[in-house]
């Protein structure tokens, strides 16, 4: 049974529109992460959270917001989607800290037109 | 600026051969190096990891060799199987509250 799930699995959005990507984990982990994956860049950290109602900026936070309403749920919000945000987005969770093993969801493929 | 570099970008080997995937880094404070395996359509999953106090870590057919002086490490996959065909990411962390830095990945194809 998948411990980190993401929805939707794929989405087509229009430039300037609002996009919300959702992540749910049943690992009972404190840490959750949002990454984007682009060809040639590997995985880059957008936002992360180590406790509900608090989020931290990652390496590429510009153009993205995050929300952690509960330990299990972590959302990534694109208020004004742009073409450059076309990518695959992965959510992950880890138990104790940033260096702990991260468990990834299946990803969301986002296409901004 | 990529702090973690991987080579080659793609690699094709025959079944039974040893695949060698390379990784190098710039930041001398990095002390933990996990390798993640990603199959198409799935998220990455931890395969094997090593800490900088060790120079070798083995887990079945997968072995990491680590050279701290040269800031290089490599993942060796012996007796490669078609099921090993995936993208492999090398990552690095400085420990504590420092985040992972991922390389761009090596796409491995094993031909039967």
Short mmCIF file of C-alpha atoms in Angstrom, two decimals:
data_model
loop_
_atom_site.label_atom_id
_atom_site.label_comp_id
_atom_site.label_asym_id
_atom_site.label_seq_id
_atom_site.Cartn_x
_atom_site.Cartn_y
_atom_site.Cartn_z
CA UNK A 1 0.00 0.00 0.00
CA UNK A 2 1.49 3.32 -1.15
CA UNK A 3 2.56 5.47 1.79
CA UNK A 4 2.97 8.73 -0.17
CA UNK A 5 0.24 9.56 -2.66
CA UNK A 6 -0.09 12.55 -4.93
CA UNK A 7 -3.02 14.07 -6.79
CA UNK A 8 -3.58 14.71 -9.54
CA UNK A 9 -1.15 12.40 -11.34
CA UNK A 10 -1.16 14.69 -14.33
CA UNK A 11 -2.56 18.11 -15.09
CA UNK A 12 -2.73 20.59 -17.92
CA UNK A 13 -2.94 24.20 -16.80
CA UNK A 14 -3.15 27.54 -18.58
CA UNK A 15 -0.58 30.28 -18.15
CA UNK A 16 -1.62 32.62 -15.37
CA UNK A 17 -3.97 30.12 -13.79
CA UNK A 18 -3.80 28.73 -10.28
CA UNK A 19 -2.62 25.17 -9.73
CA UNK A 20 -2.71 23.15 -6.52
CA UNK A 21 -0.84 19.88 -6.18
CA UNK A 22 -1.69 17.69 -3.22
CA UNK A 23 0.31 15.15 -1.27
CA UNK A 24 -0.80 12.74 1.43
CA UNK A 25 1.42 10.46 3.52
CA UNK A 26 0.59 7.66 5.90
CA UNK A 27 4.16 7.15 7.15
CA UNK A 28 3.54 9.26 10.26
CA UNK A 29 6.60 11.28 9.24
CA UNK A 30 7.32 14.79 10.43
CA UNK A 31 9.16 16.01 7.34
CA UNK A 32 7.59 16.51 3.93
CA UNK A 33 9.13 17.88 0.75
CA UNK A 34 8.23 19.13 -2.70
CA UNK A 35 10.72 18.64 -5.54
CA UNK A 36 10.57 19.33 -9.22
CA UNK A 37 12.30 17.16 -11.78
CA UNK A 38 13.52 18.47 -15.11
CA UNK A 39 15.63 16.67 -17.65
CA UNK A 40 19.26 17.46 -16.99
CA UNK A 41 18.66 18.88 -13.53
CA UNK A 42 17.70 15.93 -11.43
CA UNK A 43 15.58 16.79 -8.40
CA UNK A 44 15.46 20.30 -6.98
CA UNK A 45 13.89 21.16 -3.65
CA UNK A 46 11.10 23.75 -3.76
CA UNK A 47 9.66 23.79 -0.23
CA UNK A 48 9.71 21.54 2.79
CA UNK A 49 8.04 21.31 6.18
CA UNK A 50 8.92 19.68 9.48
CA UNK A 51 5.73 20.43 11.37
CA UNK A 52 2.10 21.18 10.58
CA UNK A 53 1.24 24.82 9.87
CA UNK A 54 4.85 25.66 9.04
CA UNK A 55 6.80 25.58 5.78
CA UNK A 56 10.37 26.38 4.78
CA UNK A 57 11.86 27.54 1.51
CA UNK A 58 14.01 25.15 -0.42
CA UNK A 59 16.46 25.92 -3.18
CA UNK A 60 14.00 27.15 -5.84
CA UNK A 61 10.93 28.58 -4.04
CA UNK A 62 10.18 31.48 -6.38
CA UNK A 63 6.74 31.18 -7.97
CA UNK A 64 5.59 28.52 -5.51
CA UNK A 65 3.80 28.48 -2.18
CA UNK A 66 3.33 25.55 0.15
CA UNK A 67 0.79 24.63 2.78
CA UNK A 68 0.96 22.01 5.53
CA UNK A 69 -2.45 21.91 7.21
CA UNK A 70 -1.78 18.62 8.99
CA UNK A 71 1.03 16.12 9.49
CA UNK A 72 -0.34 13.97 6.67
CA UNK A 73 -1.00 16.61 4.02
CA UNK A 74 1.29 18.97 2.12
CA UNK A 75 0.22 21.07 -0.85
CA UNK A 76 2.15 22.96 -3.48
CA UNK A 77 0.45 26.03 -4.93
CA UNK A 78 1.28 27.83 -8.14
CA UNK A 79 -0.67 31.09 -7.91
CA UNK A 80 0.17 32.21 -11.44
CA UNK A 81 1.35 29.24 -13.46
CA UNK A 82 4.02 29.92 -16.06
CA UNK A 83 5.43 27.93 -18.97
CA UNK A 84 8.69 27.45 -17.09
CA UNK A 85 6.84 25.52 -14.39
CA UNK A 86 6.13 22.62 -16.73
CA UNK A 87 7.83 19.70 -14.98
CA UNK A 88 7.26 16.56 -12.96
CA UNK A 89 6.65 17.29 -9.28
CA UNK A 90 7.47 14.84 -6.52
CA UNK A 91 6.38 14.87 -2.92
CA UNK A 92 8.41 13.01 -0.31
CA UNK A 93 8.41 12.40 3.42
CA UNK A 94 11.07 11.49 5.95
CA UNK A 95 10.97 10.53 9.58
CA UNK A 96 13.37 12.49 11.71
CA UNK A 97 15.32 15.00 9.68
CA UNK A 98 16.56 16.30 6.40
CA UNK A 99 19.26 13.65 6.16
CA UNK A 100 16.89 10.78 6.85
CA UNK A 101 15.74 8.44 4.08
CA UNK A 102 13.15 10.15 1.93
CA UNK A 103 10.13 8.24 0.62
CA UNK A 104 8.77 9.60 -2.62
CA UNK A 105 5.33 9.66 -4.14
CA UNK A 106 4.67 8.67 -7.77
CA UNK A 107 4.87 12.22 -9.08
CA UNK A 108 2.56 14.70 -10.81
CA UNK A 109 3.23 15.61 -14.42
CA UNK A 110 2.29 19.26 -14.95
CA UNK A 111 2.03 20.85 -18.38
CA UNK A 112 1.48 24.60 -18.51
CA UNK A 113 0.25 25.90 -21.84
CA UNK B 1 26.02 25.65 -10.52
CA UNK B 2 25.77 21.90 -10.07
CA UNK B 3 27.35 20.78 -6.84
CA UNK B 4 26.85 17.09 -7.62
CA UNK B 5 27.77 15.82 -11.06
CA UNK B 6 27.01 12.43 -12.50
CA UNK B 7 28.45 10.62 -15.48
CA UNK B 8 27.68 9.23 -17.89
CA UNK B 9 24.25 10.66 -18.66
CA UNK B 10 23.23 7.31 -20.07
CA UNK B 11 24.79 3.88 -20.04
CA UNK B 12 23.95 0.64 -21.83
CA UNK B 13 25.38 -2.70 -20.70
CA UNK B 14 24.67 -6.34 -21.50
CA UNK B 15 23.04 -8.61 -18.99
CA UNK B 16 25.67 -10.03 -16.65
CA UNK B 17 28.13 -7.15 -17.09
CA UNK B 18 29.14 -4.68 -14.39
CA UNK B 19 27.69 -1.21 -14.75
CA UNK B 20 29.72 1.65 -13.27
CA UNK B 21 28.00 4.94 -12.50
CA UNK B 22 30.10 7.90 -11.43
CA UNK B 23 29.43 10.83 -9.13
CA UNK B 24 31.58 13.77 -8.03
CA UNK B 25 30.95 16.69 -5.74
CA UNK B 26 32.44 20.06 -4.87
CA UNK B 27 31.45 20.82 -1.29
CA UNK B 28 33.92 19.24 1.13
CA UNK B 29 31.35 19.45 3.95
CA UNK B 30 29.18 16.80 2.29
CA UNK B 31 29.33 13.66 4.43
CA UNK B 32 26.37 11.51 3.44
CA UNK B 33 25.74 10.14 -0.03
CA UNK B 34 22.55 8.21 -0.83
CA UNK B 35 21.85 6.70 -4.23
CA UNK B 36 18.25 6.64 -5.40
CA UNK B 37 16.81 4.39 -8.11
CA UNK B 38 13.91 5.58 -10.24
CA UNK B 39 11.86 3.45 -12.62
CA UNK B 40 9.79 5.16 -15.34
CA UNK B 41 6.55 6.58 -14.01
CA UNK B 42 7.57 6.16 -10.39
CA UNK B 43 9.20 8.24 -7.68
CA UNK B 44 12.82 7.65 -6.67
CA UNK B 45 13.54 5.07 -3.98
CA UNK B 46 16.61 4.73 -1.79
CA UNK B 47 18.91 2.02 -3.12
CA UNK B 48 22.08 2.27 -1.04
CA UNK B 49 23.96 4.96 0.87
CA UNK B 50 27.38 5.68 2.32
CA UNK B 51 28.84 8.05 4.89
CA UNK B 52 32.17 9.77 4.38
CA UNK B 53 33.84 7.78 7.17
CA UNK B 54 33.68 4.69 4.93
CA UNK B 55 35.31 4.01 1.60
CA UNK B 56 33.08 1.14 0.56
CA UNK B 57 29.50 0.01 1.09
CA UNK B 58 28.12 -3.21 -0.27
CA UNK B 59 24.55 -4.47 -0.56
CA UNK B 60 24.13 -7.53 -2.69
CA UNK B 61 25.02 -6.67 -6.29
CA UNK B 62 25.31 -2.96 -5.50
CA UNK B 63 28.55 -1.44 -4.18
CA UNK B 64 29.54 2.16 -3.55
CA UNK B 65 33.21 3.08 -3.73
CA UNK B 66 34.07 6.42 -2.10
CA UNK B 67 37.22 8.52 -2.51
CA UNK B 68 37.09 11.43 -0.09
CA UNK B 69 40.35 12.99 -1.25
CA UNK B 70 39.20 13.20 -4.85
CA UNK B 71 35.57 13.94 -3.91
CA UNK B 72 34.37 11.10 -6.08
CA UNK B 73 32.21 8.07 -5.65
CA UNK B 74 30.92 5.36 -7.91
CA UNK B 75 28.10 2.85 -7.88
CA UNK B 76 28.97 -0.59 -9.22
CA UNK B 77 26.18 -2.92 -10.24
CA UNK B 78 27.56 -6.39 -10.79
CA UNK B 79 25.79 -9.09 -12.82
CA UNK B 80 23.46 -6.43 -14.24
CA UNK B 81 19.90 -7.56 -14.93
CA UNK B 82 17.26 -6.10 -17.27
CA UNK B 83 15.27 -5.25 -14.14
CA UNK B 84 18.06 -2.86 -13.12
CA UNK B 85 17.18 -0.61 -16.06
CA UNK B 86 16.33 2.68 -14.38
CA UNK B 87 17.65 6.15 -13.67
CA UNK B 88 20.09 6.38 -10.78
CA UNK B 89 20.54 9.58 -8.80
CA UNK B 90 23.50 10.36 -6.61
CA UNK B 91 22.71 12.79 -3.78
CA UNK B 92 24.82 14.51 -1.13
CA UNK B 93 24.17 16.12 2.21
CA UNK B 94 26.27 17.91 4.80
CA UNK B 95 24.31 16.37 7.63
CA UNK B 96 22.17 17.83 10.35
CA UNK B 97 19.69 20.29 8.89
CA UNK B 98 21.36 20.45 5.50
CA UNK B 99 19.28 19.43 2.53
CA UNK B 100 20.09 16.86 -0.11
CA UNK B 101 21.65 18.03 -3.36
CA UNK B 102 20.81 15.67 -6.22
CA UNK B 103 22.82 15.00 -9.34
CA UNK B 104 21.14 14.99 -12.75
CA UNK B 105 21.04 11.19 -12.88
CA UNK B 106 22.39 8.38 -15.03
CA UNK B 107 19.94 6.43 -17.16
CA UNK B 108 20.96 2.77 -17.21
CA UNK B 109 19.72 0.28 -19.77
CA UNK B 110 20.53 -3.41 -19.41
CA UNK B 111 20.10 -5.49 -22.56
CA UNK B 112 19.25 -9.17 -22.26
#
